[in-house]
């Protein structure tokens, strides 16, 4: 029997290379080894985008196409939409009794996010919504609804999984062994830096390469990437370790080219413009098979709908089973 894995993403924008190297690539590798539930977390996306439902709606499909284009196989993975599994919302309500408000306020992930969203939640989070503060509870429902045994996570998600495990332990200790306590599968890839060297990557920072970027966009972004500031002339010796162009060569270029690029850069035998040109080519070679796959789904939106319908049906079946067990445990099994 394969173990069950559950992971999710918020449909708030297209996937960039950070998502690919930090998560998507791993999911593709492990999809054969697990019974894999992949949640498009539209309800969670609404917690900080409640005023922009069009954005969430559009990105449910964008993200699904991104995932399919990198080779997440819908024959192996249950793609499903969170809002279509009402059991998750029900579980969230029951779990809410098992979490204190102060514990949520102390959750490091939530704390960081509140600080980042001053416009929405005020300077000290004084306008925080009940829904956003409680999203870790909803995320615990996402996981346990499918008896998720393994959850692949990045560093930033670790406190959310810890919170989930606490809820599970509390539930089981009060109502009897009912829920499965998930284990984390921590991503080993360090966070990918932006083209400007920033630790954080994103649309607003303009420093990320998206899987959907076309050749023109790639050219523009790579030409603007940050190189060794001490290299002034084409034949100056430079330090590739502080150069974002070399950093991205390492991610997408062929093994045999990387050494050469590094040596030539150190010896002053390689100008930055030529090096960027080479990166543009390598980046397009890397993205071309992804673009090719995406094109199919762009031209066949009905296939995307079918994949989401099928995955959601699978998820619903599992959710109903879990809900029965939970209601019995809480003694609200009136049917
Ligand atoms: N919070 C996750 C993120 O922002 C998305 C997510 C929703 C998730 N539900 C999940 C991740 C369940 C793991 C398990 O990326």
CSV table of C-alpha atoms and ligand atoms in Angstrom, one decimal:
chain,number,residue,atom,x,y,z
A,1,UNK,CA,0.0,0.0,0.0
A,2,UNK,CA,1.3,3.4,-1.0
A,3,UNK,CA,1.4,6.1,1.7
A,4,UNK,CA,-0.9,9.1,1.2
A,5,UNK,CA,0.7,12.5,0.5
A,6,UNK,CA,-1.2,15.8,0.6
A,7,UNK,CA,0.1,19.1,-0.5
A,8,UNK,CA,-1.5,22.4,-1.6
A,9,UNK,CA,-0.9,25.7,-3.2
A,10,UNK,CA,-2.7,29.0,-3.1
A,11,UNK,CA,-4.0,30.0,-6.5
A,12,UNK,CA,-2.8,33.6,-6.4
A,13,UNK,CA,-0.4,33.7,-9.4
A,14,UNK,CA,1.5,31.6,-11.9
A,15,UNK,CA,4.3,29.4,-10.8
A,16,UNK,CA,7.9,30.7,-11.1
A,17,UNK,CA,11.2,28.9,-11.0
A,18,UNK,CA,11.3,29.1,-7.2
A,19,UNK,CA,8.1,27.0,-7.1
A,20,UNK,CA,9.6,24.7,-9.7
A,21,UNK,CA,12.9,24.0,-8.1
A,22,UNK,CA,11.6,24.3,-4.5
A,23,UNK,CA,8.5,22.1,-4.9
A,24,UNK,CA,7.2,21.1,-8.3
A,25,UNK,CA,10.2,19.2,-9.4
A,26,UNK,CA,10.2,17.1,-6.2
A,27,UNK,CA,6.5,16.4,-6.6
A,28,UNK,CA,7.1,15.1,-10.1
A,29,UNK,CA,9.8,12.8,-8.8
A,30,UNK,CA,7.7,11.3,-6.0
A,31,UNK,CA,4.4,11.1,-7.7
A,32,UNK,CA,4.9,7.4,-8.4
A,33,UNK,CA,5.6,6.5,-4.8
A,34,UNK,CA,2.5,7.9,-3.1
A,35,UNK,CA,-1.2,8.2,-3.3
A,36,UNK,CA,-1.0,11.9,-4.1
A,37,UNK,CA,-3.6,14.5,-3.4
A,38,UNK,CA,-2.8,18.0,-4.8
A,39,UNK,CA,-5.0,20.7,-3.5
A,40,UNK,CA,-5.6,24.0,-5.3
A,41,UNK,CA,-6.3,25.9,-2.1
A,42,UNK,CA,-8.8,28.5,-3.4
A,43,UNK,CA,-10.5,28.9,0.0
A,44,UNK,CA,-7.1,29.6,1.6
A,45,UNK,CA,-6.3,32.1,-1.2
A,46,UNK,CA,-9.5,34.0,-0.4
A,47,UNK,CA,-8.4,34.5,3.2
A,48,UNK,CA,-6.1,37.4,2.0
A,49,UNK,CA,-7.8,37.9,-1.4
A,50,UNK,CA,-11.4,38.0,-0.4
A,51,UNK,CA,-11.7,41.3,-2.2
A,52,UNK,CA,-10.4,39.8,-5.4
A,53,UNK,CA,-12.3,36.7,-6.3
A,54,UNK,CA,-11.6,37.0,-10.1
A,55,UNK,CA,-7.9,36.7,-9.4
A,56,UNK,CA,-8.3,33.5,-7.4
A,57,UNK,CA,-10.7,32.0,-9.9
A,58,UNK,CA,-8.4,32.7,-12.8
A,59,UNK,CA,-5.4,31.3,-11.0
A,60,UNK,CA,-7.1,28.0,-10.2
A,61,UNK,CA,-6.8,27.2,-13.9
A,62,UNK,CA,-3.4,28.9,-14.3
A,63,UNK,CA,-1.8,26.9,-11.5
A,64,UNK,CA,-3.4,23.7,-12.7
A,65,UNK,CA,-1.9,24.3,-16.2
A,66,UNK,CA,1.5,25.2,-14.7
A,67,UNK,CA,1.5,21.9,-12.8
A,68,UNK,CA,0.4,19.8,-15.7
A,69,UNK,CA,3.0,21.5,-17.9
A,70,UNK,CA,5.9,20.5,-15.7
A,71,UNK,CA,4.8,16.9,-15.8
A,72,UNK,CA,2.6,16.3,-12.7
A,73,UNK,CA,0.7,13.4,-14.1
A,74,UNK,CA,-3.1,13.5,-13.6
A,75,UNK,CA,-3.2,9.8,-13.9
A,76,UNK,CA,-1.2,9.5,-10.8
A,77,UNK,CA,-2.1,12.7,-8.8
A,78,UNK,CA,-5.6,13.7,-7.7
A,79,UNK,CA,-5.8,17.4,-8.6
A,80,UNK,CA,-8.7,19.0,-6.6
A,81,UNK,CA,-10.2,22.3,-5.8
A,82,UNK,CA,-10.5,23.0,-2.1
A,83,UNK,CA,-13.8,24.9,-2.2
A,84,UNK,CA,-15.5,21.9,-3.8
A,85,UNK,CA,-14.8,19.7,-0.7
A,86,UNK,CA,-17.2,21.1,1.8
A,87,UNK,CA,-16.0,18.5,4.4
A,88,UNK,CA,-12.8,20.6,4.7
A,89,UNK,CA,-14.9,23.5,5.9
A,90,UNK,CA,-16.8,21.4,8.3
A,91,UNK,CA,-13.7,19.9,9.8
A,92,UNK,CA,-12.3,23.4,10.2
A,93,UNK,CA,-15.2,24.3,12.4
A,94,UNK,CA,-14.7,21.3,14.7
A,95,UNK,CA,-10.9,21.8,14.9
A,96,UNK,CA,-11.4,25.5,15.8
A,97,UNK,CA,-12.4,24.5,19.3
A,98,UNK,CA,-9.1,22.8,19.8
A,99,UNK,CA,-6.9,25.9,19.1
A,100,UNK,CA,-6.4,29.0,21.1
A,101,UNK,CA,-6.4,32.4,19.5
A,102,UNK,CA,-3.0,33.2,21.2
A,103,UNK,CA,-1.5,30.0,19.8
A,104,UNK,CA,-2.5,31.1,16.3
A,105,UNK,CA,-1.1,34.6,16.9
A,106,UNK,CA,2.2,33.1,17.9
A,107,UNK,CA,2.4,30.9,14.8
A,108,UNK,CA,5.6,32.1,13.2
A,109,UNK,CA,4.3,31.8,9.6
A,110,UNK,CA,1.1,33.6,10.4
A,111,UNK,CA,3.1,36.3,12.3
A,112,UNK,CA,5.4,36.9,9.3
A,113,UNK,CA,2.5,37.0,6.9
A,114,UNK,CA,0.5,39.5,9.0
A,115,UNK,CA,3.6,41.8,9.1
A,116,UNK,CA,3.9,41.6,5.3
A,117,UNK,CA,0.2,42.5,4.8
A,118,UNK,CA,0.0,45.8,6.5
A,119,UNK,CA,-2.3,47.2,3.9
A,120,UNK,CA,-4.8,44.5,4.5
A,121,UNK,CA,-4.4,43.8,8.2
A,122,UNK,CA,-3.1,47.1,9.6
A,123,UNK,CA,0.3,48.1,11.2
A,124,UNK,CA,0.3,45.7,14.1
A,125,UNK,CA,-2.2,43.3,12.6
A,126,UNK,CA,-5.0,45.1,14.5
A,127,UNK,CA,-7.4,44.5,11.5
A,128,UNK,CA,-6.6,40.8,11.2
A,129,UNK,CA,-9.6,38.8,10.1
A,130,UNK,CA,-10.9,35.8,11.9
A,131,UNK,CA,-10.5,33.9,8.6
A,132,UNK,CA,-6.8,34.7,8.0
A,133,UNK,CA,-5.8,34.1,11.6
A,134,UNK,CA,-7.5,30.7,11.4
A,135,UNK,CA,-6.1,29.5,8.1
A,136,UNK,CA,-3.7,27.1,9.8
A,137,UNK,CA,-6.7,25.4,11.3
A,138,UNK,CA,-8.2,25.1,7.8
A,139,UNK,CA,-4.9,23.8,6.5
A,140,UNK,CA,-4.9,21.1,9.2
A,141,UNK,CA,-8.3,20.1,7.8
A,142,UNK,CA,-6.9,20.0,4.3
A,143,UNK,CA,-4.3,17.5,5.4
A,144,UNK,CA,-6.3,15.3,7.8
A,145,UNK,CA,-9.4,15.2,5.6
A,146,UNK,CA,-7.4,12.8,3.3
A,147,UNK,CA,-5.5,11.0,6.0
A,148,UNK,CA,-2.4,12.7,4.7
A,149,UNK,CA,0.6,10.8,6.1
A,150,UNK,CA,3.3,12.8,4.4
A,151,UNK,CA,3.3,16.6,3.6
A,152,UNK,CA,6.0,18.0,1.4
A,153,UNK,CA,6.8,21.4,2.8
A,154,UNK,CA,9.2,24.3,2.5
A,155,UNK,CA,10.9,25.9,5.5
A,156,UNK,CA,8.1,28.5,5.7
A,157,UNK,CA,5.4,25.9,6.1
A,158,UNK,CA,6.9,23.9,9.0
A,159,UNK,CA,5.1,25.9,11.7
A,160,UNK,CA,1.8,25.2,10.0
A,161,UNK,CA,2.4,21.5,9.9
A,162,UNK,CA,3.4,21.6,13.6
A,163,UNK,CA,0.1,23.3,14.3
A,164,UNK,CA,-1.7,20.6,12.4
A,165,UNK,CA,0.0,17.9,14.4
A,166,UNK,CA,-1.0,19.6,17.7
A,167,UNK,CA,-4.6,19.7,16.5
A,168,UNK,CA,-4.5,16.0,15.6
A,169,UNK,CA,-3.0,15.0,19.0
A,170,UNK,CA,-5.6,17.1,20.8
A,171,UNK,CA,-8.4,15.7,18.8
A,172,UNK,CA,-7.3,12.1,19.3
A,173,UNK,CA,-6.7,12.6,23.0
A,174,UNK,CA,-10.2,13.9,23.5
A,175,UNK,CA,-12.3,11.9,21.0
A,176,UNK,CA,-10.2,8.8,20.6
A,177,UNK,CA,-7.8,7.7,17.9
A,178,UNK,CA,-9.4,9.1,14.7
A,179,UNK,CA,-7.0,11.3,12.8
A,180,UNK,CA,-3.7,10.5,11.2
A,181,UNK,CA,-0.8,12.6,12.4
A,182,UNK,CA,1.2,13.7,9.3
A,183,UNK,CA,4.9,13.7,8.9
A,184,UNK,CA,6.8,16.4,7.0
A,185,UNK,CA,8.9,15.9,4.0
A,186,UNK,CA,11.1,18.9,4.1
A,187,UNK,CA,12.4,20.3,0.9
A,188,UNK,CA,16.2,20.0,0.6
A,189,UNK,CA,16.5,22.7,-2.1
A,190,UNK,CA,17.5,26.0,-0.6
A,191,UNK,CA,15.2,28.9,-1.5
A,192,UNK,CA,15.9,30.2,-5.1
A,193,UNK,CA,17.0,33.8,-5.2
A,194,UNK,CA,15.6,36.3,-7.6
A,195,UNK,CA,17.4,37.7,-10.7
A,196,UNK,CA,18.4,40.7,-8.6
A,197,UNK,CA,19.9,38.5,-5.9
A,198,UNK,CA,17.0,39.1,-3.5
A,199,UNK,CA,16.2,36.2,-1.2
A,200,UNK,CA,12.5,36.7,-2.0
A,201,UNK,CA,11.1,36.2,-5.4
A,202,UNK,CA,7.8,37.6,-6.7
A,203,UNK,CA,5.7,39.5,-9.2
A,204,UNK,CA,5.8,42.7,-7.3
A,205,UNK,CA,9.6,42.5,-7.1
A,206,UNK,CA,9.9,41.9,-10.8
A,207,UNK,CA,12.8,39.5,-10.2
A,208,UNK,CA,11.2,36.1,-11.0
A,209,UNK,CA,11.1,34.0,-14.1
A,210,UNK,CA,7.7,32.4,-14.6
A,211,UNK,CA,7.1,29.1,-16.4
A,212,UNK,CA,4.7,31.0,-18.7
A,213,UNK,CA,7.3,33.7,-19.7
A,214,UNK,CA,7.8,33.9,-23.4
A,215,UNK,CA,11.1,34.4,-25.1
A,216,UNK,CA,10.9,38.1,-25.2
A,217,UNK,CA,10.2,38.3,-21.5
A,218,UNK,CA,13.1,36.0,-20.7
A,219,UNK,CA,15.4,38.1,-22.8
A,220,UNK,CA,14.4,41.3,-21.0
A,221,UNK,CA,14.6,39.8,-17.5
A,222,UNK,CA,18.0,38.0,-18.1
A,223,UNK,CA,19.6,41.1,-19.6
A,224,UNK,CA,18.6,43.0,-16.4
A,225,UNK,CA,20.0,40.4,-14.1
A,226,UNK,CA,22.6,41.4,-11.5
A,227,UNK,CA,26.2,40.5,-12.1
A,228,UNK,CA,29.4,41.0,-10.1
A,229,UNK,CA,29.5,44.7,-9.4
A,230,UNK,CA,33.3,44.8,-9.4
A,231,UNK,CA,33.4,43.6,-13.0
A,232,UNK,CA,33.5,46.8,-15.1
A,233,UNK,CA,35.1,45.7,-18.3
A,234,UNK,CA,34.4,42.7,-20.4
A,235,UNK,CA,37.8,41.1,-19.7
A,236,UNK,CA,37.9,41.9,-15.9
A,237,UNK,CA,38.3,38.9,-13.8
A,238,UNK,CA,35.1,38.3,-11.7
A,239,UNK,CA,33.5,36.3,-9.0
A,240,UNK,CA,30.8,34.0,-10.4
A,241,UNK,CA,29.6,33.3,-6.8
A,242,UNK,CA,28.1,36.8,-6.5
A,243,UNK,CA,26.7,36.8,-10.0
A,244,UNK,CA,23.0,35.9,-10.6
A,245,UNK,CA,23.6,35.0,-14.2
A,246,UNK,CA,26.0,32.3,-13.1
A,247,UNK,CA,23.5,31.3,-10.4
A,248,UNK,CA,20.8,30.7,-13.0
A,249,UNK,CA,23.3,29.0,-15.3
A,250,UNK,CA,23.8,26.5,-12.5
A,251,UNK,CA,20.0,25.9,-12.3
A,252,UNK,CA,19.2,25.5,-16.0
A,253,UNK,CA,22.4,24.9,-18.0
A,254,UNK,CA,23.9,21.6,-18.9
A,255,UNK,CA,26.4,20.1,-16.5
A,256,UNK,CA,29.3,20.3,-19.0
A,257,UNK,CA,28.8,24.0,-19.6
A,258,UNK,CA,28.7,25.1,-16.0
A,259,UNK,CA,32.4,24.5,-15.2
A,260,UNK,CA,33.5,26.3,-18.4
A,261,UNK,CA,31.3,29.3,-17.6
A,262,UNK,CA,32.7,29.5,-14.1
A,263,UNK,CA,36.4,29.2,-15.2
A,264,UNK,CA,36.1,31.7,-18.0
A,265,UNK,CA,34.3,34.2,-15.7
A,266,UNK,CA,37.1,33.9,-13.0
A,267,UNK,CA,39.8,34.3,-15.7
A,268,UNK,CA,38.3,37.3,-17.3
A,269,UNK,CA,37.7,35.4,-20.5
A,270,UNK,CA,33.9,36.0,-20.7
A,271,UNK,CA,31.9,39.2,-21.0
A,272,UNK,CA,28.7,39.6,-19.1
A,273,UNK,CA,26.6,40.3,-22.2
A,274,UNK,CA,27.7,37.1,-24.0
A,275,UNK,CA,27.2,35.2,-20.8
A,276,UNK,CA,23.6,36.6,-20.5
A,277,UNK,CA,23.0,35.6,-24.1
A,278,UNK,CA,24.0,32.1,-23.3
A,279,UNK,CA,21.7,32.0,-20.3
A,280,UNK,CA,18.8,33.2,-22.4
A,281,UNK,CA,19.4,30.3,-24.7
A,282,UNK,CA,19.7,27.8,-21.9
A,283,UNK,CA,16.6,29.2,-20.2
A,284,UNK,CA,14.6,28.8,-23.3
A,285,UNK,CA,15.9,25.3,-23.8
A,286,UNK,CA,14.8,24.5,-20.3
A,287,UNK,CA,11.3,26.1,-20.7
A,288,UNK,CA,10.5,24.8,-24.2
A,289,UNK,CA,9.2,21.4,-23.2
A,290,UNK,CA,7.2,23.0,-20.5
A,291,UNK,CA,5.7,25.5,-23.0
A,292,UNK,CA,5.0,22.7,-25.4
A,293,UNK,CA,2.9,20.8,-22.8
A,294,UNK,CA,1.1,24.0,-21.7
A,295,UNK,CA,0.1,24.8,-25.2
A,296,UNK,CA,-1.8,21.5,-25.3
A,297,UNK,CA,-3.8,22.5,-22.2
A,298,UNK,CA,-4.3,26.1,-23.4
A,299,UNK,CA,-5.9,24.6,-26.6
A,300,UNK,CA,-7.9,22.0,-24.7
A,301,UNK,CA,-9.4,23.8,-21.6
A,302,UNK,CA,-12.0,21.0,-21.4
A,303,UNK,CA,-9.1,18.6,-20.6
A,304,UNK,CA,-8.2,20.7,-17.6
A,305,UNK,CA,-11.8,20.7,-16.4
A,306,UNK,CA,-11.9,16.9,-16.8
A,307,UNK,CA,-8.7,16.5,-14.7
A,308,UNK,CA,-10.1,18.8,-11.9
A,309,UNK,CA,-13.4,17.0,-12.0
A,310,UNK,CA,-11.9,13.6,-11.7
A,311,UNK,CA,-9.5,14.6,-9.0
A,312,UNK,CA,-12.2,16.4,-7.0
A,313,UNK,CA,-14.4,13.3,-7.2
A,314,UNK,CA,-11.6,11.1,-5.8
A,315,UNK,CA,-11.0,13.6,-3.1
A,316,UNK,CA,-14.7,13.9,-2.2
A,317,UNK,CA,-14.9,10.1,-1.8
A,318,UNK,CA,-12.1,10.1,0.7
A,319,UNK,CA,-13.4,13.2,2.5
A,320,UNK,CA,-16.8,11.6,3.1
A,321,UNK,CA,-15.2,8.6,4.7
A,322,UNK,CA,-13.1,10.8,7.0
A,323,UNK,CA,-16.1,12.9,7.9
A,324,UNK,CA,-18.1,9.9,9.0
A,325,UNK,CA,-15.3,8.8,11.3
A,326,UNK,CA,-14.9,12.3,12.7
A,327,UNK,CA,-18.7,12.8,13.3
A,328,UNK,CA,-18.8,9.4,15.1
A,329,UNK,CA,-15.9,10.4,17.3
A,330,UNK,CA,-17.5,13.7,18.3
A,331,UNK,CA,-20.9,11.9,18.8
A,332,UNK,CA,-22.7,14.0,16.2
A,333,UNK,CA,-23.4,11.0,13.9
A,334,UNK,CA,-27.2,11.4,13.9
A,335,UNK,CA,-27.8,9.8,10.5
B,1,LIG,N1,-0.2,27.2,2.8
B,1,LIG,C1,0.4,26.7,1.6
B,1,LIG,C2,1.1,27.8,0.8
B,1,LIG,O1,0.9,28.9,1.1
B,1,LIG,C3,-0.7,26.1,0.7
B,1,LIG,C4,-1.4,24.9,1.3
B,1,LIG,C5,-2.8,24.9,1.5
B,1,LIG,C6,-0.9,23.7,1.8
B,1,LIG,N2,-3.1,23.7,2.1
B,1,LIG,C7,-2.0,22.9,2.3
B,1,LIG,C8,0.4,23.2,1.9
B,1,LIG,C9,-1.9,21.7,2.8
B,1,LIG,C10,0.5,21.9,2.4
B,1,LIG,C11,-0.6,21.2,2.9
B,1,LIG,O2,1.9,27.5,0.0
